[in-house]
Amino acid sequence: MSAGTAYESLSVDTLPERLKAVSALADHVGEDATAWQVQEVGDGNLNLVFIVTGPKGKAIVKQALPYVRLVGDSWPLPLYRAFFEYHALTRQAARDPGSVPRVYHFDEAQALIIMEYLAPHVILRRKLIAGERVAGLAEFLGRFCARTAFRGSELSLASGDKKADVALFAGNVEIPAITEALVFTDPYFDAEMNSHTTGLEPVIARLRGDVALKVRVQQALQRFVSNTETMLHGDLHSGSIMSTDSDSRVIDPEFVQYGPMGFDIGMLCANFLMAYFSQPAHRVADLADYQDWILGVITDTCSVFEAEFRHLWATERTGILYPASLFEDQGHDSTPACDAVLKGLWRDAWAVCGIEMHRRCLSLAHNADFEDIAYVALRARLEARNLMMGADLIHSAESLAGATAVCALAREYNGKDVL
Ligand code: SR1
Ligand code: MG
């Protein structure tokens, strides 16, 4: 199968015949395609994901579908997202080596990426629901977010390289448009594809009636669409992270775009907060301990992020922004400048965090942390805490005293009956 061939989606049955000539795949799984076993394991909202097992080993074949898998062919979606995912993976691998799966092969016409099979990694969201801990998670995620944020910005990149990259990724239109609608807009009105847990109506009415909240969310959206500070993963939730008990990787950057430096870490923290709020439905015995562990992951991720960002500021500030010629070379400390950049970054992060907490309960594509709770009244009670805390974060994003304050707020809401 070559780049010139017209696109056709793969199936478990056709994959061996169609990909047997791709040496990058045969190198990893073995030459004899008749001996390959193929499983389709895609559980995301958009793509086909195959595990190919052969005599030599395993590989992942990920192929974009021309529509949203979650909804069906009534919602077409461009295949070009595989192109942007491939380019995002190469940049993430360069900016934080070892953080993403290795890419073996990319076929633009077939919208497919062949990449490293991660084992025994599983989707982090599943581990959080199961109450499992991951050693080194905060260190890994804090460094990933800081390195990709810093090294993808004009704090580090040459201006021409950054502009070329912004231009390249500006072609990814329809995928970020999903975020613009599903994340930033739909939760705040009665949009067609919305759904919510029965019982949440009074909380939803409060959120949708809060004009100041809607203004803040739209301000965050304005920054998301018009501020091209750095290359974002764009969809950094716990379903985009694969972990063992002591190793993690980030996957699935097809929502890549250039955007505000606080976006990824804000979305990530939201997903840990939703894991936190959902825990009373998933366990009894070690509930308090496990919830403490999740909050610890949030505070540690944020402090590793900040330490790594400051380290990169001191050692890799090679771009046009805040140059040493204006600060260190003049005998002037640049710490206040770094403080100011981080202040804006956290403001953006906490606003996005609150918005993500809203969208996963109100718009399309809810998360399993809450969705797996069969007892609807309990689910509503837990989601209500999450929704009201989200509103607090959006309102106070500018003045919050860091992740410790956010976690203190989470503890307050966790003990509150909001409904
Ligand atoms: C229609 S796509 C719905 C969601 O799935 C992806 O993982 C993104 O989070 C998107 O918002
Ligand atoms: Mg995804």
Short mmCIF file of C-alpha atoms in Angstrom, two decimals, residues 38-369:
data_model
loop_
_atom_site.label_atom_id
_atom_site.label_comp_id
_atom_site.label_asym_id
_atom_site.label_seq_id
_atom_site.Cartn_x
_atom_site.Cartn_y
_atom_site.Cartn_z
CA VAL A 38 -5.10 -8.72 14.06
CA GLN A 39 -7.37 -7.27 16.72
CA GLU A 40 -9.31 -4.00 16.46
CA VAL A 41 -9.15 -2.33 19.86
CA GLY A 42 -10.11 1.30 19.19
CA ASP A 43 -12.20 2.49 22.12
CA GLY A 44 -11.80 6.19 21.42
CA ASN A 45 -14.30 8.40 19.68
CA LEU A 46 -12.71 8.72 16.28
CA ASN A 47 -10.36 6.09 14.84
CA LEU A 48 -9.62 2.47 14.05
CA VAL A 49 -6.81 1.01 16.17
CA PHE A 50 -5.41 -2.43 15.40
CA ILE A 51 -2.94 -4.54 17.33
CA VAL A 52 -0.97 -6.65 14.88
CA THR A 53 0.75 -9.65 16.45
CA GLY A 54 3.26 -11.69 14.47
CA PRO A 55 6.04 -14.20 15.15
CA LYS A 56 8.52 -11.37 15.89
CA GLY A 57 6.38 -9.04 17.98
CA LYS A 58 3.53 -6.54 17.97
CA ALA A 59 2.77 -3.15 16.48
CA ILE A 60 -0.10 -0.69 16.48
CA VAL A 61 -1.80 0.38 13.26
CA LYS A 62 -3.95 3.44 13.76
CA GLN A 63 -6.13 4.61 10.89
CA ALA A 64 -8.38 7.64 10.75
CA LEU A 65 -11.95 7.09 9.60
CA PRO A 66 -13.62 9.68 7.36
CA TYR A 67 -16.26 10.32 10.03
CA VAL A 68 -16.65 10.54 13.81
CA ARG A 69 -16.76 6.94 15.00
CA LEU A 70 -18.76 7.86 18.09
CA VAL A 71 -21.55 9.38 16.00
CA GLY A 72 -21.34 7.63 12.62
CA ASP A 73 -21.06 8.77 9.00
CA SER A 74 -23.58 11.57 9.54
CA TRP A 75 -20.61 13.52 10.99
CA PRO A 76 -17.82 13.51 8.38
CA LEU A 77 -14.32 14.30 9.59
CA PRO A 78 -11.23 14.88 7.43
CA LEU A 79 -8.67 12.11 7.15
CA TYR A 80 -5.91 14.71 7.29
CA ARG A 81 -5.96 14.50 11.07
CA ALA A 82 -3.56 11.54 10.77
CA PHE A 83 -1.06 13.86 9.05
CA PHE A 84 -1.24 16.31 11.94
CA GLU A 85 -1.05 13.53 14.52
CA TYR A 86 2.08 12.19 12.84
CA HIS A 87 3.73 15.62 12.82
CA ALA A 88 2.70 16.24 16.43
CA LEU A 89 4.22 12.90 17.50
CA THR A 90 7.54 13.74 15.86
CA ARG A 91 7.68 17.11 17.60
CA GLN A 92 6.68 15.70 20.99
CA ALA A 93 9.35 13.00 20.61
CA ALA A 94 11.95 15.69 19.93
CA ARG A 95 10.76 18.05 22.67
CA ASP A 96 10.39 15.35 25.35
CA PRO A 97 12.25 12.23 24.22
CA GLY A 98 10.65 8.95 25.26
CA SER A 99 7.30 10.52 26.11
CA VAL A 100 5.31 9.20 23.12
CA PRO A 101 5.17 5.91 21.18
CA ARG A 102 7.82 5.48 18.47
CA VAL A 103 6.47 5.95 14.96
CA TYR A 104 7.52 3.26 12.47
CA HIS A 105 5.64 4.39 9.37
CA PHE A 106 3.19 7.02 8.15
CA ASP A 107 0.97 6.74 5.07
CA GLU A 108 -0.78 9.99 4.32
CA ALA A 109 -3.19 8.67 1.66
CA GLN A 110 -4.37 5.86 3.90
CA ALA A 111 -4.39 8.18 6.95
CA LEU A 112 -2.52 5.59 8.95
CA ILE A 113 0.30 5.56 11.42
CA ILE A 114 2.16 2.39 12.38
CA MET A 115 3.70 2.74 15.78
CA GLU A 116 5.12 1.10 18.86
CA TYR A 117 2.90 -1.29 20.77
CA LEU A 118 3.07 -0.27 24.41
CA ALA A 119 2.99 -3.19 26.83
CA PRO A 120 1.89 -3.77 29.48
CA HIS A 121 0.54 -0.22 29.39
CA VAL A 122 -3.20 0.42 29.69
CA ILE A 123 -5.27 3.57 29.40
CA LEU A 124 -4.67 5.63 32.55
CA ARG A 125 -8.37 6.41 32.96
CA ARG A 126 -9.01 2.69 33.46
CA LYS A 127 -6.33 2.52 36.15
CA LEU A 128 -7.83 5.53 37.93
CA ILE A 129 -11.28 3.94 37.90
CA ALA A 130 -9.76 0.70 39.22
CA GLY A 131 -7.96 2.54 42.03
CA GLU A 132 -4.45 1.74 40.81
CA ARG A 133 -1.42 3.96 41.43
CA VAL A 134 1.27 4.82 38.91
CA ALA A 135 4.73 5.61 40.25
CA GLY A 136 6.40 8.62 38.64
CA LEU A 137 3.19 9.79 36.97
CA ALA A 138 3.35 13.40 38.17
CA GLU A 139 7.03 13.72 37.29
CA PHE A 140 6.40 12.38 33.80
CA LEU A 141 3.33 14.52 33.11
CA GLY A 142 4.71 17.70 34.67
CA ARG A 143 7.87 17.42 32.58
CA PHE A 144 5.95 16.52 29.40
CA CYS A 145 3.65 19.53 29.72
CA ALA A 146 6.48 21.93 30.61
CA ARG A 147 8.87 20.71 27.91
CA THR A 148 6.32 20.69 25.12
CA ALA A 149 4.94 24.08 26.22
CA PHE A 150 8.35 25.73 26.49
CA ARG A 151 10.13 24.07 23.58
CA GLY A 152 7.23 24.68 21.20
CA SER A 153 7.13 28.41 21.90
CA GLU A 154 9.17 31.47 20.91
CA LEU A 155 10.83 31.18 24.31
CA SER A 156 12.83 28.44 22.62
CA LEU A 157 12.15 28.19 18.88
CA ALA A 158 13.59 30.50 16.25
CA SER A 159 10.89 32.87 15.07
CA GLY A 160 10.88 31.55 11.48
CA ASP A 161 10.62 27.92 12.61
CA LYS A 162 7.76 28.75 14.94
CA LYS A 163 5.88 30.64 12.21
CA ALA A 164 6.35 27.74 9.77
CA ASP A 165 5.00 25.32 12.34
CA VAL A 166 2.02 27.52 13.21
CA ALA A 167 1.26 27.70 9.47
CA LEU A 168 1.54 23.92 9.10
CA PHE A 169 -0.78 23.11 11.97
CA ALA A 170 -3.22 25.88 11.02
CA GLY A 171 -4.42 23.40 8.39
CA ASN A 172 -5.93 21.29 11.17
CA VAL A 173 -9.29 23.04 11.11
CA GLU A 174 -12.15 20.62 11.74
CA ILE A 175 -10.52 18.79 14.66
CA PRO A 176 -9.89 21.83 16.87
CA ALA A 177 -13.37 22.98 15.76
CA ILE A 178 -14.71 20.01 17.72
CA THR A 179 -13.04 21.43 20.82
CA GLU A 180 -14.31 24.93 20.08
CA ALA A 181 -17.87 23.59 20.03
CA LEU A 182 -17.96 20.58 22.37
CA VAL A 183 -15.65 21.97 25.04
CA PHE A 184 -16.10 25.73 25.03
CA THR A 185 -19.62 26.31 23.75
CA ASP A 186 -22.11 23.45 23.89
CA PRO A 187 -22.07 22.94 27.68
CA TYR A 188 -23.47 26.44 28.15
CA PHE A 189 -26.66 26.10 26.13
CA ASP A 190 -29.08 23.40 25.09
CA ALA A 191 -26.99 22.15 22.14
CA GLU A 192 -28.26 19.30 19.98
CA MET A 193 -25.69 16.65 20.90
CA ASN A 194 -25.64 17.43 24.64
CA SER A 195 -26.72 14.95 27.26
CA HIS A 196 -26.59 14.93 31.04
CA THR A 197 -27.36 12.75 34.01
CA THR A 198 -30.94 13.06 35.20
CA GLY A 199 -31.12 15.14 38.36
CA LEU A 200 -28.49 17.70 37.35
CA GLU A 201 -31.07 20.15 35.98
CA PRO A 202 -30.87 22.72 38.83
CA VAL A 203 -27.08 22.89 38.59
CA ILE A 204 -27.19 23.15 34.81
CA ALA A 205 -29.71 26.00 35.07
CA ARG A 206 -27.34 27.84 37.43
CA LEU A 207 -24.39 27.45 35.07
CA ARG A 208 -26.31 28.44 31.95
CA GLY A 209 -27.84 31.41 33.74
CA ASP A 210 -24.45 32.72 34.87
CA VAL A 211 -23.65 35.37 32.27
CA ALA A 212 -20.32 36.31 33.89
CA LEU A 213 -19.30 32.65 33.65
CA LYS A 214 -20.18 32.51 29.95
CA VAL A 215 -18.12 35.66 29.36
CA ARG A 216 -15.10 34.09 31.08
CA VAL A 217 -15.49 30.88 29.08
CA GLN A 218 -15.70 32.84 25.84
CA GLN A 219 -12.59 34.79 26.84
CA ALA A 220 -10.83 31.45 27.30
CA LEU A 221 -12.09 30.33 23.88
CA GLN A 222 -10.85 33.59 22.37
CA ARG A 223 -7.38 32.84 23.74
CA PHE A 224 -7.62 29.21 22.57
CA VAL A 225 -8.34 30.18 18.96
CA SER A 226 -6.15 33.26 18.66
CA ASN A 227 -3.14 32.73 20.92
CA THR A 228 -0.60 30.49 19.19
CA GLU A 229 1.92 30.39 22.03
CA THR A 230 2.95 26.76 21.68
CA MET A 231 2.12 23.41 20.10
CA LEU A 232 -0.56 21.74 22.20
CA HIS A 233 -1.41 18.08 22.49
CA GLY A 234 -4.93 19.45 22.40
CA ASP A 235 -6.73 16.52 24.07
CA LEU A 236 -4.62 15.63 27.09
CA HIS A 237 -7.10 13.69 29.21
CA SER A 238 -6.51 10.44 31.07
CA GLY A 239 -7.64 8.49 27.97
CA SER A 240 -4.66 9.99 26.11
CA ILE A 241 -2.14 8.56 28.57
CA MET A 242 -1.07 4.93 28.79
CA SER A 243 0.60 3.64 31.94
CA THR A 244 1.98 0.61 33.67
CA ASP A 245 2.45 0.78 37.43
CA SER A 246 5.64 2.77 36.90
CA ASP A 247 5.86 4.00 33.31
CA SER A 248 3.68 6.32 31.23
CA ARG A 249 3.41 7.63 27.67
CA VAL A 250 1.23 10.22 26.03
CA ILE A 251 -0.71 9.10 22.95
CA ASP A 252 -3.22 10.47 20.47
CA PRO A 253 -2.28 14.08 19.65
CA GLU A 254 -4.64 14.46 16.69
CA PHE A 255 -6.23 17.53 18.32
CA VAL A 256 -2.88 19.27 17.98
CA GLN A 257 -2.88 23.01 17.34
CA TYR A 258 -0.84 25.98 18.40
CA GLY A 259 -2.56 27.52 21.40
CA PRO A 260 -2.09 28.85 24.96
CA MET A 261 0.67 27.25 27.03
CA GLY A 262 -1.69 26.50 29.92
CA PHE A 263 -4.20 24.51 27.88
CA ASP A 264 -2.79 20.98 28.15
CA ILE A 265 -2.00 21.07 31.85
CA GLY A 266 -5.39 22.61 32.59
CA MET A 267 -7.24 19.86 30.73
CA LEU A 268 -5.06 17.24 32.40
CA CYS A 269 -5.80 18.55 35.92
CA ALA A 270 -9.53 18.55 35.12
CA ASN A 271 -9.38 14.88 34.30
CA PHE A 272 -7.64 14.10 37.58
CA LEU A 273 -10.26 16.16 39.41
CA MET A 274 -13.06 14.21 37.71
CA ALA A 275 -11.30 10.96 38.67
CA TYR A 276 -11.19 12.33 42.24
CA PHE A 277 -14.88 13.31 42.41
CA SER A 278 -16.02 10.00 40.92
CA GLN A 279 -14.13 7.80 43.40
CA PRO A 280 -16.91 7.42 46.03
CA ALA A 281 -18.79 5.38 43.41
CA HIS A 282 -15.83 3.14 42.62
CA ARG A 283 -14.50 2.12 46.04
CA VAL A 284 -15.16 2.13 49.75
CA ALA A 285 -12.26 0.63 51.65
CA ASP A 286 -9.34 2.81 50.57
CA LEU A 287 -11.42 5.75 49.32
CA ALA A 288 -9.79 8.55 51.33
CA ASP A 289 -6.26 7.28 50.66
CA TYR A 290 -6.85 6.93 46.97
CA GLN A 291 -8.48 10.34 46.66
CA ASP A 292 -5.48 11.83 48.50
CA TRP A 293 -3.19 10.10 46.01
CA ILE A 294 -5.04 11.67 43.07
CA LEU A 295 -4.81 15.15 44.60
CA GLY A 296 -1.12 14.49 45.25
CA VAL A 297 -0.68 13.73 41.55
CA ILE A 298 -2.27 17.09 40.71
CA THR A 299 -0.09 19.14 43.10
CA ASP A 300 3.08 17.25 42.14
CA THR A 301 2.38 17.51 38.41
CA CYS A 302 1.93 21.26 38.77
CA SER A 303 5.05 21.73 40.88
CA VAL A 304 7.16 19.56 38.54
CA PHE A 305 5.74 21.58 35.64
CA GLU A 306 6.70 24.86 37.27
CA ALA A 307 10.19 23.67 38.28
CA GLU A 308 10.88 22.30 34.80
CA PHE A 309 9.54 25.44 33.12
CA ARG A 310 11.80 27.62 35.31
CA HIS A 311 14.75 25.31 34.58
CA LEU A 312 14.16 25.62 30.83
CA TRP A 313 13.76 29.37 31.24
CA ALA A 314 17.20 29.52 32.85
CA THR A 315 18.94 27.11 30.48
CA GLU A 316 17.17 27.08 27.08
CA ARG A 317 15.76 30.56 26.55
CA THR A 318 17.08 30.82 23.00
CA GLY A 319 14.05 32.33 21.24
CA ILE A 320 13.07 35.95 20.64
CA LEU A 321 11.06 36.25 23.85
CA TYR A 322 12.59 37.73 27.02
CA PRO A 323 16.11 37.47 25.56
CA ALA A 324 19.15 37.42 27.82
CA SER A 325 20.28 40.58 26.01
CA LEU A 326 17.50 42.47 27.82
CA PHE A 327 17.92 40.79 31.20
CA GLU A 328 20.95 38.73 32.28
CA ASP A 329 23.36 40.56 29.94
CA GLN A 330 22.29 43.83 31.58
CA GLY A 331 22.77 42.38 35.04
CA HIS A 332 18.97 42.18 35.41
CA ASP A 333 17.28 39.19 36.98
CA SER A 334 14.66 37.72 34.59
CA THR A 335 12.78 35.91 37.37
CA PRO A 336 9.98 38.52 37.52
CA ALA A 337 9.46 38.01 33.77
CA CYS A 338 9.22 34.26 34.22
CA ASP A 339 6.82 34.80 37.15
CA ALA A 340 4.61 36.94 34.91
CA VAL A 341 4.59 34.36 32.08
CA LEU A 342 3.68 31.61 34.55
CA LYS A 343 0.94 33.76 36.09
CA GLY A 344 -0.78 34.09 32.70
CA LEU A 345 -0.22 30.42 31.97
CA TRP A 346 -1.88 29.28 35.21
CA ARG A 347 -4.77 31.69 34.68
CA ASP A 348 -5.41 29.99 31.33
CA ALA A 349 -4.88 26.52 32.81
CA TRP A 350 -7.41 26.90 35.64
CA ALA A 351 -10.04 28.36 33.34
CA VAL A 352 -9.60 25.45 30.89
CA CYS A 353 -9.65 23.06 33.84
CA GLY A 354 -13.10 24.29 34.92
CA ILE A 355 -14.42 24.25 31.36
CA GLU A 356 -13.23 20.66 30.78
CA MET A 357 -14.96 19.65 34.03
CA HIS A 358 -18.17 21.03 32.57
CA ARG A 359 -17.99 19.59 29.11
CA ARG A 360 -17.40 15.99 30.18
CA CYS A 361 -20.72 16.04 32.05
CA LEU A 362 -22.82 18.25 29.79
CA SER A 363 -21.83 18.00 26.16
CA LEU A 364 -21.05 15.05 23.81
CA ALA A 365 -18.35 12.49 24.81
CA HIS A 366 -18.64 12.04 28.56
CA ASN A 367 -15.90 10.25 30.49
CA ALA A 368 -16.03 6.74 31.90
CA ASP A 369 -15.11 7.98 35.41
#
